[in-house]
C-alpha angles and dihedrals in degrees: 000000000000095000091048089049091050092049090053091049088054090052093051089051089054094053087050092240121150112265090208091057100036101040113002095253127118126236118235149180099199136001088264085075094060135071117273094261093050135073133207109251119171088340093307128109105234131170113283112237111260109265097021129112118223098214118056132237114243116018120016092191114129092233094049122127107263122222132162127223120204109193126170095222090158128048095227135016086234117110110263094025114156121250124254102233096190090057090045089061090044088055091048089051094052086047092053091052090045091054092051092049095051092050088062100047139059141217112331092008093072124095131241110197113198108209130217128175103216094195085227090287124133090204095052088045091056097051090045086051091056092055093046093047099039104031107026093037095219122182098212140015125214111210145178133214132028098255094046095045093051091050091047092047088057088061100038104041096064088048094053092245118139123236122208123183128195097189110021107120106163113127085225088080088064095062098034108116106237108163096094091209093311135100101254130063121241099198114085139164141188095201117084121248114264086240082086102041092044094053091050093051091049091049092049094052093043101048115009116097094216089075094049101233098283118215094200128029124188117208112205111189140174109247101245136094090276096053094035092050096047093043094052091052092048096048095044093051093051092046096055137054132048094302109050128187129203111238141163125204115215125188131212130181122253108259090001135128107283098185097096089045094053089046090059094049091044102046107025103034114016097195122206090219128014118204106212113208103181146104125275101262090048093043090055093049091047095050090049096050091042091059087071098054116088098221094046099052114115088222090060090055100266115143133199130215120194135210125214102274089062089063094097130121088228091073091054091049086072107080096204094044089047093050088052095050098039112124097009126114142240144168141236143160103295118248122239121275100201137078096285092063091044090051090046097045094047093048094042092052092047093052103037100022093233141106112251093201087065085072129058112242104010089123092044090054089050093051090045096058091044089052093053089051090055094050091048097052087048091053094047095047093048102037107017087236137072119236136159095245091055092047084053091049088055091050091053087060092054113095091010096094119123096228119107091221132064128226114232113245095231128148089256095052096048096088093051094045091053089050094053092047090047090053092053102259127135118231137200110222132191113200137196086266090051132261116357099213103162119203125206087274092061093251132127114221111222138176122248129241126221112216133181130212109244134182092273108024143311121327120202106230097177130354106187104065118148133184 
C-alpha cells in the first residue's frame, strides 16, 4: 500500500498539483520545511524513521558526502529504555573523527553523517538502513554489534553500499558473501573476530594460574550471533586439545529474566568459573541476581570471567554489581600503543571528559570513521563520485604497502594518507585501535587485552595476547 500511495504522490507532483490538497502531504525543498518528526524525501515531507535524526552531523551542505551511522544508543527501542553508555562513547569517538576530517576538507569533500539509534534491535536497524540507503543515498554505513551489522549488510550489499562495523565480532561476518558480483568486498570491520578472543579466553582459563585451573567452566551467553559465536569458540577450545576442561554453555535472552538461568547454573552445574558474554545492562542484572545464589557467590569460591561487552562503566555504577565483579578479569580487543592512540585518547578525554579506555571499541569506532573518510576521499578523487565499491577499493590498499613501517592514523596525517591513496599508492596504517592490517575478508586482526576490575574502573593487565 505504501509503495502504491507514493507512486500516486509522484504522479501528482508530475501534474503540478498541490500535494497538500491532493494527498495530505506537504511539499518541501529541505527537511527544514517539514515538521520535526518528518524528513524531506524526493520533495515530499514523509515520516522520519523511528530513532533517526533528520539533519546530519558534520556537513549540512547539499553536495556533501553522505554516510549513515547506526548506533545502539539505547538498550531497546521501547520508550524509557536505558542508554548504552559504551555505544554512546563509540558514537562520540566517531563524531570526534568526523569533526577532525571535516576540519581538513572543503565543499563536497566534507562528510554528512546521518544518525539513527537502533535501540539495539536488528529489525529496527534493518528498517533504518533501508531509509539511509534508498532515501538518503548514502555510500557507506557505520554500524555496531554483530546482529545489527548482519541485518544492515543484507540491505547494503545488494545496493552496492559499504558496511563498516566498529564492534561486530561474530565469526559469521567472515564467511558472509559480500562482493555483490564484483571484485571487492563491501563488509568490513575494525573489530577483530571473536575467533581470536574466544581462543585467548580458553587458553587463559586452561593454563593461567590466576584462574586456578578450574575443573568446570560455565559459559553464560546472550542468545544472538555475538554470544552464540563466542560461546561456541570457547566451548570448543576448552573441549579439545591435551588439556580439556569440562564446560556448559547456557543461554539467556537479552533483557529477559535471568533467574531461571542462574538457578540452572547454581543448582545443576556449580561451575568454578563462569564466563559472562553479555551487554552491560544484562551483566549488571546477572551479577546482582547471582549474589543471591549460593554456588555463584564470590565468598563461596565462584569466579567470573567477562567478555569485551562487559567492559562498560555502567556495570561499575551499580554498587552491588561492582562489588561482585571487583578483582575479576575480562578480555577485549587491545587498544593501540602508538601515537595514534595517544592522540585520540588525549583529544577524546579533553572533549568528553571520559577515559576512552574505560569502554570497549571506542578506538575502533574512531578508526572506522577515519577509514571511511579516507575511502571517500579516494573515491571522489579517482571517479568524481563516492560509492561503496570505490571506498572498498581504497580499503584494499590499506595494509598492502611495501614499507616495513606504518603511518600513524592521526588527524595531522590524514591529508597525507588521502593524497597517497589518491595517487595510486598503497599504505600501511596503525590506528588508535592498533595495526589496521586488513585481510582478504575485510578484517583487521588484532591482539587481545586482559583487564581487571578495580575499585575505580578497569585496569589493563596485558595488551598483547594472541591465541
